[in-house]
Every structure is written in structure tokens, then in C-alpha cells.
Short mmCIF file of C-alpha atoms in Angstrom, two decimals:
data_model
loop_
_atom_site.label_atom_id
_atom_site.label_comp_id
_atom_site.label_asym_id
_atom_site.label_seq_id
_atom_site.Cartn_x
_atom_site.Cartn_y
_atom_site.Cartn_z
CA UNK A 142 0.00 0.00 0.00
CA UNK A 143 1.80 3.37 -1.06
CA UNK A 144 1.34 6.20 1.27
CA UNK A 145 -1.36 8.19 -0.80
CA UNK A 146 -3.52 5.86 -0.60
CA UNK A 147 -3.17 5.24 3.41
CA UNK A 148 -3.55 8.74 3.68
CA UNK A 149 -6.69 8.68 1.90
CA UNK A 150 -8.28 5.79 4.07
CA UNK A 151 -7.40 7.62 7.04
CA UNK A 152 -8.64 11.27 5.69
CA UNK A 153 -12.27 9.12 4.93
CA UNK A 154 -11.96 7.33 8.45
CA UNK A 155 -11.75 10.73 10.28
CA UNK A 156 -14.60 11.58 7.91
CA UNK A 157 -16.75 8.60 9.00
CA UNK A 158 -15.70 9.02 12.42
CA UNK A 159 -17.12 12.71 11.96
CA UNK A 160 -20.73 12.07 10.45
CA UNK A 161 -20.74 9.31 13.15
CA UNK A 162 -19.94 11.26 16.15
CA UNK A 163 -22.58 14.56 15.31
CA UNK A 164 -25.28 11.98 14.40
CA UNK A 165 -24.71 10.14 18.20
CA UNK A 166 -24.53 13.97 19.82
CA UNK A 167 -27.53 15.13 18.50
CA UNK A 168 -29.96 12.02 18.18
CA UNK A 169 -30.73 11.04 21.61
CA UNK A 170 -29.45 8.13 23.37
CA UNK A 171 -30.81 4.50 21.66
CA UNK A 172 -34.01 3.40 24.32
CA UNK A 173 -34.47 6.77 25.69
CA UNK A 174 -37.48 8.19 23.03
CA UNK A 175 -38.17 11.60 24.47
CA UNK A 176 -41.12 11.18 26.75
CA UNK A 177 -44.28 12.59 24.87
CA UNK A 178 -47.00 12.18 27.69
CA UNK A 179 -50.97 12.69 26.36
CA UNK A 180 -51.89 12.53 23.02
CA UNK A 181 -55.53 11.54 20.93
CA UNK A 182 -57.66 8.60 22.23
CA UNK A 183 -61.17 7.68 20.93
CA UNK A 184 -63.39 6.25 23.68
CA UNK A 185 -67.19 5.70 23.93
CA UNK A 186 -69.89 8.27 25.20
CA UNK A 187 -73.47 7.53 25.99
CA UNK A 188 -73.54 9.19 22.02
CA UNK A 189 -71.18 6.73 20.56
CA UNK A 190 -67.60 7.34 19.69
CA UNK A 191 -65.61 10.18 20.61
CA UNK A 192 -62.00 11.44 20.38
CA UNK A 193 -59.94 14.05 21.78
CA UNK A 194 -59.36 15.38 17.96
CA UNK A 195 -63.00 15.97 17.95
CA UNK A 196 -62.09 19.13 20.48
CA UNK A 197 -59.54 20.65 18.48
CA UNK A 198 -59.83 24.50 18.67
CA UNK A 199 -61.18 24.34 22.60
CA UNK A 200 -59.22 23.49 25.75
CA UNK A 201 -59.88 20.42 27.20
CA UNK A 202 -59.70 19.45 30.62
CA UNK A 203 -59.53 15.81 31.35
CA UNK A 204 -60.03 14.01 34.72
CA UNK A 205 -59.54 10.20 35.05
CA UNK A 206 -61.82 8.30 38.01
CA UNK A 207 -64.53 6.45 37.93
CA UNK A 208 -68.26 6.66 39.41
CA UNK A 209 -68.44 4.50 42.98
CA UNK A 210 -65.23 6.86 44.22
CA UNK A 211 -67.56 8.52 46.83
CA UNK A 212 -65.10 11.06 47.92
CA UNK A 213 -62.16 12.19 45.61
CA UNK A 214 -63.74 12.34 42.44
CA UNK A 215 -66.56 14.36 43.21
CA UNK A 216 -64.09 16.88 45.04
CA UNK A 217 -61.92 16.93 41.82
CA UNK A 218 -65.03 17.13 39.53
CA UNK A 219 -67.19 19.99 42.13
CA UNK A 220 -63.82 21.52 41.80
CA UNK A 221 -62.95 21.74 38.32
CA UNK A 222 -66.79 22.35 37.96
CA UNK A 223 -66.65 25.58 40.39
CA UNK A 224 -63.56 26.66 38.07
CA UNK A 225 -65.06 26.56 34.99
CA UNK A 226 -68.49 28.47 35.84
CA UNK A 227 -66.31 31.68 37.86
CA UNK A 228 -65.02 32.40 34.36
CA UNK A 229 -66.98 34.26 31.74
CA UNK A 230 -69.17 33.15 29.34
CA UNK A 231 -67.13 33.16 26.50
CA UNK A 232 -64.05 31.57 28.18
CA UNK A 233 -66.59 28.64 29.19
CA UNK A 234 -67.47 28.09 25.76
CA UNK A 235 -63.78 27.66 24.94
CA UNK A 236 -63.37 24.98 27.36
CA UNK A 237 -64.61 21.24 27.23
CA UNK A 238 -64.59 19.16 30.67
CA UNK A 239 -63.89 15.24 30.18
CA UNK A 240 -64.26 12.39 32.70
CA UNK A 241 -63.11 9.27 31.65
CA UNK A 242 -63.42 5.94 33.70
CA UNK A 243 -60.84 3.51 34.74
CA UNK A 244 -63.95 1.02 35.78
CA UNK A 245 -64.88 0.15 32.49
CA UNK A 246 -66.40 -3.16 34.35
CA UNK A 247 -68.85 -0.90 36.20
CA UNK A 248 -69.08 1.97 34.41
CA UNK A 249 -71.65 1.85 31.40
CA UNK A 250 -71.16 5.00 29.07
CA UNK A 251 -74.52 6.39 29.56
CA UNK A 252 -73.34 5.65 33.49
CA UNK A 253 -70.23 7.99 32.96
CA UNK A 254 -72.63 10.81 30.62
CA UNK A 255 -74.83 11.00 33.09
CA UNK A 256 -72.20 11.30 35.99
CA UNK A 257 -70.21 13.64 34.23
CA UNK A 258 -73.42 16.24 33.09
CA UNK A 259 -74.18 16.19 36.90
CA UNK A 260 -70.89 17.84 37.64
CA UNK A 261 -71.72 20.30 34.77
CA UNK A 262 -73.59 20.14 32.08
CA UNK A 263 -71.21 20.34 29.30
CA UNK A 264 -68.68 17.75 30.79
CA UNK A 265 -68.90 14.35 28.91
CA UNK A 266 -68.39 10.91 30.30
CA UNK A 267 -65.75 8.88 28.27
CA UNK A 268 -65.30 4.39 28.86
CA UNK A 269 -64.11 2.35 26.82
CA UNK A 270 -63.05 -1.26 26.42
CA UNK A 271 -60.72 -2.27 30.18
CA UNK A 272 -57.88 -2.37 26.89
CA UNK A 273 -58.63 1.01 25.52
CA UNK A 274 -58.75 2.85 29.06
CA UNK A 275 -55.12 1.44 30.14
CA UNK A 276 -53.61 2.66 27.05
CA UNK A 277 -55.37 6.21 27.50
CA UNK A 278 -54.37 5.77 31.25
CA UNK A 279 -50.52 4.85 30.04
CA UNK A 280 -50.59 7.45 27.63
CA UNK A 281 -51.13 10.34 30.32
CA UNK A 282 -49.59 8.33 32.75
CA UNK A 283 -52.23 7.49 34.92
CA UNK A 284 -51.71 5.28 37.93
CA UNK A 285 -54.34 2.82 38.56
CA UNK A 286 -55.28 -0.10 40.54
CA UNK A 287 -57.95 -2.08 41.31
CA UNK A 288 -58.36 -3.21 45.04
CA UNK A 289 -60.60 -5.95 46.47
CA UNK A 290 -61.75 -4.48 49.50
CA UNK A 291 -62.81 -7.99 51.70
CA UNK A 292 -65.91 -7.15 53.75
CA UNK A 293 -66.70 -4.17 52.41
CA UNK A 294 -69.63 -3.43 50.51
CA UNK A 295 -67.99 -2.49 47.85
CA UNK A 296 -66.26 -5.27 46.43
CA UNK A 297 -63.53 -3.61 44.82
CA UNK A 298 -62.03 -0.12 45.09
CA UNK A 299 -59.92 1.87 42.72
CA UNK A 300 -56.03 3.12 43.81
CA UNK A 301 -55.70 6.09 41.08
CA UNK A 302 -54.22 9.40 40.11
CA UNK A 303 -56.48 12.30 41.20
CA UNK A 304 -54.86 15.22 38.45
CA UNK A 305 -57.03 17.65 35.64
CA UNK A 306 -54.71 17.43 32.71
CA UNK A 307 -55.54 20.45 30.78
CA UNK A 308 -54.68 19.98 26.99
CA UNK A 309 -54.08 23.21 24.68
CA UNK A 310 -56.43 23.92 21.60
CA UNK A 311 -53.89 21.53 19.42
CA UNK A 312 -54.41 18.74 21.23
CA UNK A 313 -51.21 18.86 23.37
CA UNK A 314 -50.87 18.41 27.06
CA UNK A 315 -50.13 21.63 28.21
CA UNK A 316 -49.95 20.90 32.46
CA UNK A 317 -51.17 18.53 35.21
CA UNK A 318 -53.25 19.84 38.01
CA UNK A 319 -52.64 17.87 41.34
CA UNK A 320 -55.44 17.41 43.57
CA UNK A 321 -54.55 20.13 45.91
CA UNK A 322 -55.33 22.34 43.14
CA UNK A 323 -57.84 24.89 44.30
CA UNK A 324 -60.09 26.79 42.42
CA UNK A 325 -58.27 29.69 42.25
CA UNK A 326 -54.70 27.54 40.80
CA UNK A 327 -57.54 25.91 38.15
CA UNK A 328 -58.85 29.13 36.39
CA UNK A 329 -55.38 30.50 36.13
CA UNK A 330 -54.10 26.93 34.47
CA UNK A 331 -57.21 27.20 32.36
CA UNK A 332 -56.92 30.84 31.52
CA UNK A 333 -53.01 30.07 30.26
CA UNK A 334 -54.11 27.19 27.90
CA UNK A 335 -56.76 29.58 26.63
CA UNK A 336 -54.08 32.54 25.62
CA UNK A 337 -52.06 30.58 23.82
CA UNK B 1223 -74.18 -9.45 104.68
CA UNK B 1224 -75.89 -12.25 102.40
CA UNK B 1225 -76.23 -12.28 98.71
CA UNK B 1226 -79.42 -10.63 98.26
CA UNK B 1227 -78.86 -7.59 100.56
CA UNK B 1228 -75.32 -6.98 98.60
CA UNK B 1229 -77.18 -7.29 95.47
CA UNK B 1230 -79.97 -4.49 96.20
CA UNK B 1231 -76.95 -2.60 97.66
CA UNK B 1232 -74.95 -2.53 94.72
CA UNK B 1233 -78.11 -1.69 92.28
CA UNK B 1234 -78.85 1.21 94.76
CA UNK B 1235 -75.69 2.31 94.42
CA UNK B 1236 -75.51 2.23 90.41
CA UNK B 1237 -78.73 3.70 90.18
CA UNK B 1238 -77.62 6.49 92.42
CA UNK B 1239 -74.04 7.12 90.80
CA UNK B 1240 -75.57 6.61 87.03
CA UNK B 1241 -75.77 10.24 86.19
CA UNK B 1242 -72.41 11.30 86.78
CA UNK B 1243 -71.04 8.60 84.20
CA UNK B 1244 -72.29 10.17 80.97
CA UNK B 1245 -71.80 8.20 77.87
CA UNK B 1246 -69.34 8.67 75.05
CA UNK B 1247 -72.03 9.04 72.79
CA UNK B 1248 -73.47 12.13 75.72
CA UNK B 1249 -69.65 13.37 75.45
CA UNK B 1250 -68.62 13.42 71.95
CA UNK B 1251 -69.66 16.28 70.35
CA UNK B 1252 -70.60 16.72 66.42
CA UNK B 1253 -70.11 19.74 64.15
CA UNK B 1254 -71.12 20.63 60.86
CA UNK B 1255 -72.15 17.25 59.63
CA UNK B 1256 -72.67 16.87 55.96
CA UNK B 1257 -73.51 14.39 53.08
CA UNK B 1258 -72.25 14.68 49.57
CA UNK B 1259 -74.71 14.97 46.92
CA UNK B 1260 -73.86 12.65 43.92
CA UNK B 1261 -75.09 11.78 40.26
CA UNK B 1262 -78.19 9.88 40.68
CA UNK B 1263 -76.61 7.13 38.69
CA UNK B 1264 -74.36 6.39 41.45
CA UNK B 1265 -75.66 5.36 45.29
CA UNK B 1266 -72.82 6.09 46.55
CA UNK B 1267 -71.57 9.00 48.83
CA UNK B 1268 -69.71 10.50 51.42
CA UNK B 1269 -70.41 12.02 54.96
CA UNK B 1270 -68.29 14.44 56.62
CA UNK B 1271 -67.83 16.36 59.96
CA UNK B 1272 -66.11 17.40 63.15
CA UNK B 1273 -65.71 15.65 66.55
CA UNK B 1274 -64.96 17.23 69.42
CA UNK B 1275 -63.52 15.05 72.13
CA UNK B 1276 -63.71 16.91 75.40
CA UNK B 1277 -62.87 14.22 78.11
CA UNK B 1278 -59.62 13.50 79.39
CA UNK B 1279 -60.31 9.63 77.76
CA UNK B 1280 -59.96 8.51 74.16
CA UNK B 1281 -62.51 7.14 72.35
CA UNK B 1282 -63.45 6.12 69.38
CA UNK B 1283 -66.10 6.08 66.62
CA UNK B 1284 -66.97 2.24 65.55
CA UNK B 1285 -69.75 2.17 63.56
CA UNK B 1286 -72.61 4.32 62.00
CA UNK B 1287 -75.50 3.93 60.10
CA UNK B 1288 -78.45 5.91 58.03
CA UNK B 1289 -82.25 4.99 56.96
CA UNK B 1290 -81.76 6.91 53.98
CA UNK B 1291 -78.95 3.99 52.41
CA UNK B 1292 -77.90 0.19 52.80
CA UNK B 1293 -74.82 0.44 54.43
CA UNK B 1294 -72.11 3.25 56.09
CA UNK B 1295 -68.22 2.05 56.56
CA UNK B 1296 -65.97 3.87 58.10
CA UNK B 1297 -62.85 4.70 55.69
CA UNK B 1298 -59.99 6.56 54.69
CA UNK B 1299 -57.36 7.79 52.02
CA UNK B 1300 -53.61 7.86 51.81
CA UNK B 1301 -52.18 10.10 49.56
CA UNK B 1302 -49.34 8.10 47.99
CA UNK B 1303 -47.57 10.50 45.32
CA UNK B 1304 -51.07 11.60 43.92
CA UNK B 1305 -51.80 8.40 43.90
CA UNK B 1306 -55.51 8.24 45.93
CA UNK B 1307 -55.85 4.53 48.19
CA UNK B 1308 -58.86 4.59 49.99
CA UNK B 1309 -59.12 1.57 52.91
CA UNK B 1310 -62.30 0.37 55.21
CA UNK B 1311 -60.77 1.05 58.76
CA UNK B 1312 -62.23 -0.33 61.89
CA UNK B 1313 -62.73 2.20 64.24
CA UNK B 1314 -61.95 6.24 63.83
CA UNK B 1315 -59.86 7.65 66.86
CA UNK B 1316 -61.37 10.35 68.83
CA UNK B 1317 -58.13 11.52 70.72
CA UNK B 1318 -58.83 13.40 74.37
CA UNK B 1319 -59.53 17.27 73.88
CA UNK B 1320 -58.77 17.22 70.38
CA UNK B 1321 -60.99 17.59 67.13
CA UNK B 1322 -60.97 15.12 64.77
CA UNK B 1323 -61.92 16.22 61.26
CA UNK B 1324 -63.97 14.14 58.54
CA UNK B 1325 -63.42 15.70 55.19
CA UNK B 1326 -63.06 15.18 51.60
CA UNK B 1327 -60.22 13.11 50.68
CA UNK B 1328 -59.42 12.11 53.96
CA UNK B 1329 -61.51 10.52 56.72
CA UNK B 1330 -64.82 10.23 55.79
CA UNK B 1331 -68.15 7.69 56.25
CA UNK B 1332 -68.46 5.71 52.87
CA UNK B 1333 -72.33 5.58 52.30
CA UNK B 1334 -73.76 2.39 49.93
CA UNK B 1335 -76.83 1.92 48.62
CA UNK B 1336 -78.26 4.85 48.75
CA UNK B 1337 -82.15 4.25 48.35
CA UNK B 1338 -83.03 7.81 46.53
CA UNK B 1339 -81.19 10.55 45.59
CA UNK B 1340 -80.03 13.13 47.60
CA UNK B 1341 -80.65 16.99 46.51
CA UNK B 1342 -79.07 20.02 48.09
CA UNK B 1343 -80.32 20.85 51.58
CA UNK B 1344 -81.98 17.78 52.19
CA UNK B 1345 -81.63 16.69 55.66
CA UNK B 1346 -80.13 13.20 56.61
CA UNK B 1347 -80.03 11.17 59.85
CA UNK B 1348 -77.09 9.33 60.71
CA UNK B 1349 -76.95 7.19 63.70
CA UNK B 1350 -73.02 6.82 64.84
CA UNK B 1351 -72.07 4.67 67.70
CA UNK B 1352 -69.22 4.71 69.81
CA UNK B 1353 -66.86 2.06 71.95
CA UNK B 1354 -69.28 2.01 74.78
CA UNK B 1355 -71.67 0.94 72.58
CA UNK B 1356 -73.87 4.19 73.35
CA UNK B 1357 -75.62 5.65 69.85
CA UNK B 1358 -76.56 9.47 68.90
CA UNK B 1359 -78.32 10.75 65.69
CA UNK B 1360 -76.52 13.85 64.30
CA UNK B 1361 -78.55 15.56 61.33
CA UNK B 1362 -76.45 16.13 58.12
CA UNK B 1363 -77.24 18.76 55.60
CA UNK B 1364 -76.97 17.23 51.93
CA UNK B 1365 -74.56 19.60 49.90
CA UNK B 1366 -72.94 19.64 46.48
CA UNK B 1367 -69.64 20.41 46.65
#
């Protein structure tokens, strides 16, 4: 091998070795997708399908639970409820309440419409196949359990997140409201998705 | 002294003493007692409100119970990371000269089977009973919130 040649292998090595290096740098790391929580669903209403594209243009606040919690999803849902009506008029038509149901078992979707409206009268109630709801649950990262409760009279209670995710007019997940929100912490979340 | 004289004794002196040992249920006092009003669809709801132990004892609260629905347990929540667990707990402690609250997301009485629904304002007896076994009726106000 004369030297021109060598030189040449190692000039298109150091080459390689280039394109290589600022493709590793700036893709990120192999296993590590960047975490995208939210995104569309379709579920069923007591008015047949329904998916979170179908809200494009409005803010939508989303609230996962399910309708035999006696105590922390009516808090969450009175709440978010009490938020929504303080604003005006016109904000209010901007903004579209969900509940969806991680008892599909138990929860029938004119159950969950009917639960929801009760709340307030736009909100809609969302179920689904016990499939369906644990990838929508996955997808916002929604912890949820199911919990025989021996001697009770309920036979089985549900461990779960108690958040509002509020998602922007384009369908992204804009922030997650704990349960300590109060109603004051709600309209300003709201208010943000609204401006933007 | 034979038996029958220390019987009648003793009697006369329980009768006489009775008074000054009130019960818990005559102790334990009750504030602001509520019942959540829920989606007709669903039969069942919470109860919430304040106790007031003011005796230098503990007690505690075993057991209630309404006409208006099947069943009322006594439970509670732990907040685990956001993450709600609610539990069916035997007994809620009444700690001496303390309050002990009842409220959303925390302690509360789980009511099932509620037999109609509940509006706003409607009123709603609950029977609780305490460790002595003694029983009082508090009156809860039905509210949606």
C-alpha cells in the first residue's frame, strides 16, 4: 500500500468518524425516546364514539376516576366544575370538561354521561373497552389499581391518580393539576391554555 | 351481709351514681355534619364532619349507620404520590380534647346503597355509635360540593 492511498483511508476514516460522532450527539441516546406524555384517544360516550381530535380549537380538561369513588372524584369534579363556571361566558365556551373511567367493568357510558353532566352540564363521560382505558391511562400516565376491598360493601375499590390534565387547543398536554389544586390555581391553568 | 342484701346494695348504688357517668355518645360532640350529593346514577356518597372530644379519655367512633342507604363504613385515604388509596378502617380515633376532622379526601363515612337521591339541603339522619356501645343521631345537611 503506497502512502497516498493510506492517507486517503485515514482522511475518509476521520470523515466517517465525523458524520458518526454529530449523528450520536444530537440524536438522543438509543431506548431513551423523548417522553411525549398525552396525546388523541377515541373512547365511547353515551352518544357513541368520541375522540380528543374531535375538540380541536377548545381546551380540554380531562379528569380520570370512575363513578363509585364517593369522595375524591366528586371533590376533583365539584372543583374543576366551580372553576369553569367563575369564568366568563365566552371563556366557558372555549373549554370542554372530560371524565373518563378507569372502571370500564362498572361503568356503562350512559353511566359515565350522566355522571359527568351532573358535575356540569357540558362535561362528557368517556369508557371504553378495560384495553382502551389502560392505554389512555398509560398514555397520560395514569396510575391505577384495582383493590378488592374484603368485607366491604364495595367489592372492589380503585387506587388512582387524582390530576385535571388540561390539553391546549392543538391537542397537546399543556400541564397537570394535582389534587390540591384549588379553584383559584384551576382558572389560572385554564386561563393560560386559553391565551395561547 | 348475704347475697341478696349486697345485690340491692350494689343496684342502689348504680342507680344512684348513674348520672355522673355520661356516655361517650353524651360526650362526643358533632359539628357541621354533611352528606355529599352525587349523580343519581351512582348510590354512593360521602359524609363528613367534626368531633370534638372533650374528656380527658380517648374514644373512638366504631360504627354508623343511616335509613336513607344500605350500608355506612368507616374509611380513609392515603395520599401516595397523587396516587388516591382509599381503605375500610375499623374504628376512627377520637383523641382526648382534640378535634378530629372528617373531610373530603381524607376521613370520611363511605355511604352504599343509597335508596333515593339526595338533593341540596336535604336533611339526613345518621346514627353513629361509639366504643361504649352508646348511639346518637346527628342531622347532616346534603350539599354539592
Amino acid at each position: 500500500m503506497n502512502k497516498k492511498v493510506s492517507i486517503t483511508i485515514q482522511v475518509l476514516v476521520a470523515i466517517a468518524l465525523g458524520i458518526w460522532l454529530s449523528y450520536y450527539f444530537n440524536s438522543p441516546p438509543p431506548g431513551e425516546a423523548p417522553l411525549q406524555l398525552g396525546g388523541d384517544f377515541t373512547l365511547t360516550t353515551a352518544d357513541g364514539p368520541a375522540s380528543l381530535h374531535d375538540f380541536k380549537g377548545k381546551v380540554t380538561a380531562i379528569y380520570f376516576g370512575y363513578t363509585s369513588c364517593p369522595d375524591v372524584c366528586p371533590t376533583a369534579l365539584y372543583n374543576l366544575a366551580a372553576a369553569i363556571n367563575k369564568m366568563t361566558p365566552e371563556e366557558q365556551a372555549q373549554i370542554q370538561g372530560l371524565f373518563v373511567t378507569l372502571d370500564p367493568e362498572r361503568d356503562t357510558p350512559e353511566k359515565v354521561g350522566e355522571y359527568a353532566r351532573h358535575f356540569h352540564p357540558g362535561f362528557i363521560g368517556m369508557t371504553g373497552t378495560q384495553d382502551q382505558i389502560d392505554q389512555v391511562a398509560q398514555q397520560y400516565l395514569v396510575i391505577h389499581k384495582k383493590v378488592p376491598m374484603p368485607g366491604s360493601e364495595q367489592e372492589y375499590a380503585i387506587d388512582h391518580s387524582s390530576r385535571v390534565y388540561i390539553v391546549g387547543r392543538d391537542g397537546k398536554l399543556l400541564s397537570m393539576l394535582p389534587h390540591s389544586s384549588t379553584e383559584e390555581d384551576t382558572i389560572a391553568y385554564l386561563r393560560e391554555a386559553l391565551a395561547k | 351481709m348475704n347475697i341478696k342484701l349486697r345485690t340491692l346494695l350494689a343496684s342502689a348504688l348504680l342507680l344512684a351514681t348513674s348520672p355522673l357517668f355520661a356516655t361517650v355518645a353524651d360526650d362526643i360532640q358533632v359539628v357541621d355534619p354533611m352528606i355529599r350529593v352525587v349523580p343519581p346514577v351512582v348510590t354512593t356518597t360521602g359524609a363528613f364532619m367534626t368531633f370534638y372530644n372533650p374528656t380527658d379519655t380517648e374514644h373512638f367512633l366504631v360504627g354508623a349507620s343511616t335509613g336513607v342507604a344500605k350500608k355506612v363504613e368507616l374509611h380513609m385515604h392515603i395520599h401516595d404520590n397523587g396516587v388516591m388509596r382509599m381503605r375500610q378502617i375499623p374504628h376512627i380515633h377520637l383523641p382526648p380534647h382534640k378535634d378530629k376532622r372528617l373531610k373530603p379526601g381524607g376521613l370520611h363515612l363511605m355511604i352504599y346503597g343509597l335508596k333515593k337521591p339526595l338533593h341540596a339541603g336535604d336533611k339526613v339522619d345518621i346514627e353513629l355509635e361509639f366504643d361504649d356501645g352508646s348511639r346518637k343521631t346527628v342531622t347532616a345537611t346534603a350539599v354539592k360540593r
